[in-house]
PDB file of C-alpha atoms in Angstrom:
ATOM      1  CA  MET N   1      -0.005   0.010  -0.002  1.00 58.00           C
ATOM      2  CA  PHE N   2       2.876   2.344   0.815  1.00 52.00           C
ATOM      3  CA  LYS N   3       4.372   1.701  -2.654  1.00 59.00           C
ATOM      4  CA  THR N   4       1.058   2.589  -4.304  1.00 57.00           C
ATOM      5  CA  LEU N   5       0.804   5.809  -2.353  1.00 51.00           C
ATOM      6  CA  ALA N   6       4.437   6.651  -3.153  1.00 52.00           C
ATOM      7  CA  ILE N   7       3.847   6.068  -6.885  1.00 55.00           C
ATOM      8  CA  ALA N   8       0.715   8.201  -6.790  1.00 54.00           C
ATOM      9  CA  LEU N   9       2.600  11.022  -5.047  1.00 52.00           C
ATOM     10  CA  CYS N  10       5.411  10.811  -7.621  1.00 54.00           C
ATOM     11  CA  LEU N  11       2.927  10.952 -10.500  1.00 53.00           C
ATOM     12  CA  CYS N  12       1.170  13.916  -8.957  1.00 55.00           C
ATOM     13  CA  SER N  13       4.492  15.617  -8.389  1.00 52.00           C
ATOM     14  CA  PHE N  14       5.539  14.903 -11.985  1.00 53.00           C
ATOM     15  CA  GLN N  15       2.222  16.169 -13.376  1.00 55.00           C
ATOM     16  CA  CYS N  16       2.369  19.312 -11.296  1.00 55.00           C
ATOM     17  CA  ASN N  17       5.940  19.994 -12.417  1.00 52.00           C
ATOM     18  CA  ALA N  18       5.066  19.302 -16.061  1.00 54.00           C
ATOM     19  CA  TYR N  19       2.993  22.477 -16.215  1.00 52.00           C
ATOM     20  CA  GLN N  20       5.938  24.729 -15.544  1.00 70.00           C
ATOM     21  CA  LEU N  21       6.705  25.304 -19.241  1.00 85.00           C
ATOM     22  CA  LEU N  22       4.030  28.021 -19.449  1.00 83.00           C
ATOM     23  CA  SER N  23       2.789  30.521 -16.950  1.00 85.00           C
ATOM     24  CA  ASN N  24      -0.705  29.919 -15.608  1.00 86.00           C
ATOM     25  CA  GLU N  25      -2.015  32.719 -17.807  1.00 87.00           C
ATOM     26  CA  GLN N  26      -0.295  31.375 -20.928  1.00 88.00           C
ATOM     27  CA  ALA N  27      -1.554  27.865 -20.212  1.00 88.00           C
ATOM     28  CA  ALA N  28      -5.123  29.120 -19.701  1.00 87.00           C
ATOM     29  CA  GLU N  29      -4.957  31.110 -22.923  1.00 91.00           C
ATOM     30  CA  GLN N  30      -3.694  28.089 -24.923  1.00 92.00           C
ATOM     31  CA  GLN N  31      -6.277  25.748 -23.328  1.00 93.00           C
ATOM     32  CA  THR N  32      -9.104  28.108 -24.232  1.00 92.00           C
ATOM     33  CA  LYS N  33      -7.764  28.408 -27.783  1.00 95.00           C
ATOM     34  CA  ILE N  34      -7.504  24.625 -28.204  1.00 95.00           C
ATOM     35  CA  ALA N  35     -10.968  24.077 -26.718  1.00 94.00           C
ATOM     36  CA  LYS N  36     -12.401  26.672 -29.129  1.00 94.00           C
ATOM     37  CA  GLU N  37     -10.682  25.055 -32.130  1.00 96.00           C
ATOM     38  CA  ASN N  38     -11.991  21.632 -31.102  1.00 96.00           C
ATOM     39  CA  LEU N  39     -15.473  23.061 -30.638  1.00 93.00           C
ATOM     40  CA  ASP N  40     -15.388  24.703 -34.079  1.00 95.00           C
ATOM     41  CA  LYS N  41     -14.272  21.418 -35.735  1.00 97.00           C
ATOM     42  CA  ALA N  42     -16.911  19.374 -33.879  1.00 95.00           C
ATOM     43  CA  GLN N  43     -19.621  21.895 -34.745  1.00 92.00           C
ATOM     44  CA  GLU N  44     -18.624  21.927 -38.429  1.00 96.00           C
ATOM     45  CA  ALA N  45     -18.587  18.125 -38.631  1.00 96.00           C
ATOM     46  CA  TYR N  46     -21.995  17.905 -36.897  1.00 94.00           C
ATOM     47  CA  LEU N  47     -23.618  20.566 -39.089  1.00 93.00           C
ATOM     48  CA  THR N  48     -22.133  19.103 -42.271  1.00 96.00           C
ATOM     49  CA  LYS N  49     -23.487  15.678 -41.421  1.00 96.00           C
ATOM     50  CA  TYR N  50     -26.838  17.103 -40.335  1.00 94.00           C
ATOM     51  CA  ASN N  51     -27.155  18.897 -43.674  1.00 95.00           C
ATOM     52  CA  GLU N  52     -26.285  15.670 -45.486  1.00 97.00           C
ATOM     53  CA  CYS N  53     -29.089  13.992 -43.548  1.00 96.00           C
ATOM     54  CA  ILE N  54     -31.514  16.719 -44.643  1.00 96.00           C
ATOM     55  CA  GLU N  55     -30.506  16.106 -48.242  1.00 96.00           C
ATOM     56  CA  GLN N  56     -31.011  12.344 -47.803  1.00 96.00           C
ATOM     57  CA  SER N  57     -34.452  12.964 -46.314  1.00 96.00           C
ATOM     58  CA  LYS N  58     -35.634  14.671 -49.470  1.00 96.00           C
ATOM     59  CA  ASN N  59     -35.489  11.296 -51.219  1.00 95.00           C
ATOM     60  CA  ASN N  60     -37.772   9.646 -48.667  1.00 96.00           C
ATOM     61  CA  ILE N  61     -41.320  10.898 -48.351  1.00 96.00           C
ATOM     62  CA  LEU N  62     -44.003   9.077 -46.388  1.00 96.00           C
ATOM     63  CA  ASN N  63     -47.376   8.504 -48.014  1.00 94.00           C
ATOM     64  CA  PRO N  64     -50.627   6.973 -46.791  1.00 94.00           C
ATOM     65  CA  VAL N  65     -49.917   3.814 -48.835  1.00 94.00           C
ATOM     66  CA  ASP N  66     -46.865   3.206 -46.602  1.00 94.00           C
ATOM     67  CA  PHE N  67     -49.225   2.564 -43.707  1.00 93.00           C
ATOM     68  CA  LYS N  68     -51.590   0.269 -45.602  1.00 92.00           C
ATOM     69  CA  GLY N  69     -53.159  -2.269 -43.315  1.00 91.00           C
ATOM     70  CA  ILE N  70     -52.413  -0.327 -40.146  1.00 94.00           C
ATOM     71  CA  GLU N  71     -55.388   1.592 -38.798  1.00 94.00           C
ATOM     72  CA  LEU N  72     -54.073   4.865 -37.372  1.00 94.00           C
ATOM     73  CA  ASN N  73     -55.768   8.029 -36.276  1.00 94.00           C
ATOM     74  CA  GLU N  74     -54.332  11.537 -36.815  1.00 94.00           C
ATOM     75  CA  LYS N  75     -52.804  11.754 -33.312  1.00 95.00           C
ATOM     76  CA  GLU N  76     -51.067   8.412 -33.763  1.00 96.00           C
ATOM     77  CA  LEU N  77     -49.728   9.444 -37.177  1.00 95.00           C
ATOM     78  CA  LYS N  78     -48.378  12.690 -35.732  1.00 95.00           C
ATOM     79  CA  ALA N  79     -46.670  10.809 -32.882  1.00 96.00           C
ATOM     80  CA  ILE N  80     -45.211   8.312 -35.325  1.00 96.00           C
ATOM     81  CA  ILE N  81     -43.706  10.791 -37.748  1.00 95.00           C
ATOM     82  CA  LEU N  82     -42.327  13.081 -35.023  1.00 96.00           C
ATOM     83  CA  TYR N  83     -40.771  10.198 -33.099  1.00 97.00           C
ATOM     84  CA  PHE N  84     -39.281   8.450 -36.098  1.00 97.00           C
ATOM     85  CA  SER N  85     -38.036  11.705 -37.588  1.00 96.00           C
ATOM     86  CA  ALA N  86     -36.104  12.571 -34.428  1.00 94.00           C
ATOM     87  CA  LYS N  87     -34.854   8.998 -33.988  1.00 95.00           C
ATOM     88  CA  ASN N  88     -33.681   8.730 -37.579  1.00 96.00           C
ATOM     89  CA  TYR N  89     -31.959  12.084 -37.683  1.00 94.00           C
ATOM     90  CA  ARG N  90     -30.150  11.182 -34.461  1.00 92.00           C
ATOM     91  CA  ALA N  91     -29.051   7.866 -36.002  1.00 94.00           C
ATOM     92  CA  CYS N  92     -28.071   9.600 -39.246  1.00 95.00           C
ATOM     93  CA  VAL N  93     -25.861  12.109 -37.470  1.00 93.00           C
ATOM     94  CA  GLY N  94     -24.411   9.312 -35.343  1.00 90.00           C
ATOM     95  CA  ASP N  95     -21.673   9.915 -32.816  1.00 91.00           C
ATOM     96  CA  LEU N  96     -21.012  13.419 -34.146  1.00 93.00           C
ATOM     97  CA  THR N  97     -23.730  14.633 -31.782  1.00 90.00           C
ATOM     98  CA  ASP N  98     -21.886  13.179 -28.788  1.00 89.00           C
ATOM     99  CA  LYS N  99     -18.588  14.633 -30.012  1.00 93.00           C
ATOM    100  CA  TYR N 100     -20.190  18.054 -30.447  1.00 91.00           C
ATOM    101  CA  VAL N 101     -21.771  17.980 -26.965  1.00 89.00           C
ATOM    102  CA  THR N 102     -18.442  16.886 -25.480  1.00 91.00           C
ATOM    103  CA  ALA N 103     -16.651  19.723 -27.286  1.00 93.00           C
ATOM    104  CA  ILE N 104     -19.246  22.194 -25.967  1.00 91.00           C
ATOM    105  CA  ASN N 105     -18.725  20.979 -22.416  1.00 88.00           C
ATOM    106  CA  VAL N 106     -14.929  21.115 -22.745  1.00 93.00           C
ATOM    107  CA  ALA N 107     -15.276  24.639 -24.095  1.00 91.00           C
ATOM    108  CA  ARG N 108     -17.409  25.479 -21.093  1.00 90.00           C
ATOM    109  CA  ASN N 109     -14.725  24.140 -18.759  1.00 89.00           C
ATOM    110  CA  PHE N 110     -12.054  26.297 -20.452  1.00 93.00           C
ATOM    111  CA  SER N 111     -14.209  29.447 -20.571  1.00 88.00           C
ATOM    112  CA  VAL N 112     -14.681  29.673 -24.317  1.00 90.00           C
ATOM    113  CA  GLN N 113     -16.825  32.717 -25.082  1.00 87.00           C
ATOM    114  CA  LYS N 114     -20.576  31.963 -25.318  1.00 85.00           C
ATOM    115  CA  TYR N 115     -20.067  28.629 -23.536  1.00 83.00           C
ATOM    116  CA  SER N 116     -18.364  29.620 -20.292  1.00 80.00           C
ATOM    117  CA  ILE N 117     -20.198  29.443 -16.966  1.00 80.00           C
ATOM    118  CA  LYS N 118     -20.227  33.264 -16.973  1.00 85.00           C
ATOM    119  CA  ASP N 119     -21.679  33.509 -20.492  1.00 80.00           C
ATOM    120  CA  ASP N 120     -24.015  30.516 -20.256  1.00 75.00           C
ATOM    121  CA  PRO N 121     -24.847  29.937 -16.558  1.00 71.00           C
ATOM    122  CA  GLU N 122     -27.703  27.481 -17.260  1.00 76.00           C
ATOM    123  CA  SER N 123     -25.788  25.393 -19.882  1.00 78.00           C
ATOM    124  CA  GLU N 124     -28.415  26.236 -22.486  1.00 75.00           C
ATOM    125  CA  ASN N 125     -25.856  26.121 -25.318  1.00 70.00           C
ATOM    126  CA  SER N 126     -24.819  22.645 -24.274  1.00 72.00           C
ATOM    127  CA  ILE N 127     -28.348  21.372 -23.957  1.00 72.00           C
ATOM    128  CA  TYR N 128     -30.227  23.093 -26.760  1.00 72.00           C
ATOM    129  CA  VAL N 129     -27.454  23.509 -29.343  1.00 72.00           C
ATOM    130  CA  GLY N 130     -25.756  20.143 -29.017  1.00 69.00           C
ATOM    131  CA  ALA N 131     -28.504  17.792 -27.996  1.00 77.00           C
ATOM    132  CA  PRO N 132     -31.809  18.737 -29.688  1.00 83.00           C
ATOM    133  CA  LEU N 133     -32.175  15.433 -31.550  1.00 84.00           C
ATOM    134  CA  ALA N 134     -31.750  13.381 -28.399  1.00 86.00           C
ATOM    135  CA  ILE N 135     -34.160  15.688 -26.586  1.00 87.00           C
ATOM    136  CA  ASP N 136     -36.770  15.395 -29.363  1.00 91.00           C
ATOM    137  CA  GLU N 137     -36.459  11.608 -29.500  1.00 93.00           C
ATOM    138  CA  ILE N 138     -37.210  11.304 -25.781  1.00 93.00           C
ATOM    139  CA  LYS N 139     -39.856  14.021 -26.022  1.00 94.00           C
ATOM    140  CA  TYR N 140     -41.865  12.054 -28.612  1.00 96.00           C
ATOM    141  CA  LEU N 141     -41.207   8.513 -27.346  1.00 97.00           C
ATOM    142  CA  PRO N 142     -43.949   8.420 -24.634  1.00 97.00           C
ATOM    143  CA  ASP N 143     -46.684   9.263 -27.186  1.00 96.00           C
ATOM    144  CA  TYR N 144     -45.290   6.694 -29.574  1.00 96.00           C
ATOM    145  CA  LEU N 145     -45.309   4.058 -26.847  1.00 97.00           C
ATOM    146  CA  GLN N 146     -49.033   4.732 -26.260  1.00 97.00           C
ATOM    147  CA  ILE N 147     -49.757   3.253 -29.684  1.00 96.00           C
ATOM    148  CA  ASP N 148     -50.839  -0.373 -29.454  1.00 95.00           C
ATOM    149  CA  GLN N 149     -47.870  -2.736 -29.498  1.00 96.00           C
ATOM    150  CA  SER N 150     -49.176  -4.746 -32.436  1.00 95.00           C
ATOM    151  CA  LYS N 151     -49.379  -1.536 -34.505  1.00 96.00           C
ATOM    152  CA  ARG N 152     -45.857  -0.530 -33.396  1.00 96.00           C
ATOM    153  CA  GLU N 153     -44.533  -3.927 -34.493  1.00 96.00           C
ATOM    154  CA  LYS N 154     -45.997  -3.353 -37.955  1.00 96.00           C
ATOM    155  CA  LEU N 155     -44.702   0.254 -38.047  1.00 96.00           C
ATOM    156  CA  GLU N 156     -41.170  -0.839 -37.201  1.00 95.00           C
ATOM    157  CA  LYS N 157     -41.149  -3.042 -40.311  1.00 95.00           C
ATOM    158  CA  ILE N 158     -41.878  -0.123 -42.645  1.00 96.00           C
ATOM    159  CA  THR N 159     -38.665   0.536 -44.556  1.00 95.00           C
ATOM    160  CA  LYS N 160     -39.306   4.244 -45.052  1.00 95.00           C
ATOM    161  CA  LEU N 161     -39.589   4.698 -41.258  1.00 96.00           C
ATOM    162  CA  LYS N 162     -36.103   3.254 -40.762  1.00 95.00           C
ATOM    163  CA  LYS N 163     -34.279   6.172 -42.391  1.00 95.00           C
ATOM    164  CA  VAL N 164     -34.551   9.948 -42.467  1.00 96.00           C
ATOM    165  CA  PHE N 165     -37.571  11.279 -44.305  1.00 96.00           C
ATOM    166  CA  ASP N 166     -38.830  14.699 -45.333  1.00 95.00           C
ATOM    167  CA  LEU N 167     -40.876  15.621 -42.271  1.00 94.00           C
ATOM    168  CA  SER N 168     -42.734  18.573 -43.747  1.00 94.00           C
ATOM    169  CA  THR N 169     -43.816  16.908 -46.967  1.00 94.00           C
ATOM    170  CA  SER N 170     -44.606  13.645 -45.198  1.00 94.00           C
ATOM    171  CA  LYS N 171     -46.702  15.463 -42.615  1.00 93.00           C
ATOM    172  CA  ASN N 172     -48.651  17.207 -45.412  1.00 90.00           C
ATOM    173  CA  ASN N 173     -49.229  13.858 -47.149  1.00 91.00           C
ATOM    174  CA  LEU N 174     -50.414  12.082 -44.021  1.00 90.00           C
ATOM    175  CA  LEU N 175     -52.355  14.637 -42.041  1.00 85.00           C
TER     176      LEU N 175
END
C-alpha cells in the first residue's frame, strides 16, 4: 500500500511539475484556444453531417400507402412521424452529436466565449445547441409508446420509417 501511495505522489508531483513550461495565464490562454478550435471542428462536422441527412431525407417521403393495413388516427400518425423523424436524424448524425456535446462541455470548462459558466450559466448552449435530436427523440417517445404494440410492431417493419424522411412533406401527405 505504501508503494502505491508513493507512486501516486510521484505521479502527482511529476504532473504538477510538467505544467511549468508556461505561466498559468499562458496555459489558460492556450487551453481556451484549443478548446475553441476543437469546438469549431466538432460543430462543423456535426452541421455538415446534419445537412447531409436533410438532403437524404428529401429522397424519402412518407405517403398513406406506406401505412396500408395499419389503422391509425391523426394523433397516432403525428406521434409516429415526429418520433421516427427525431430517432432517424439522431441515428443519421451518429456519434457526431456526442462529439459536439463533449466539445461544448470542454469549451465550457475552459471558458470559451458563449459557452463559459459566466456567459451561459444554465448550460443552455450545451443542452439546446448540441442535444436537440436526443431531446426530441425522448420528447416524442412516450406518445409513440401509447400506440398499441401490435401496431408498433408493424410500423417498425416499414422501410421508409427506418431512415430519415422529409418531415414537412410527409406530414402534409399524411395529415
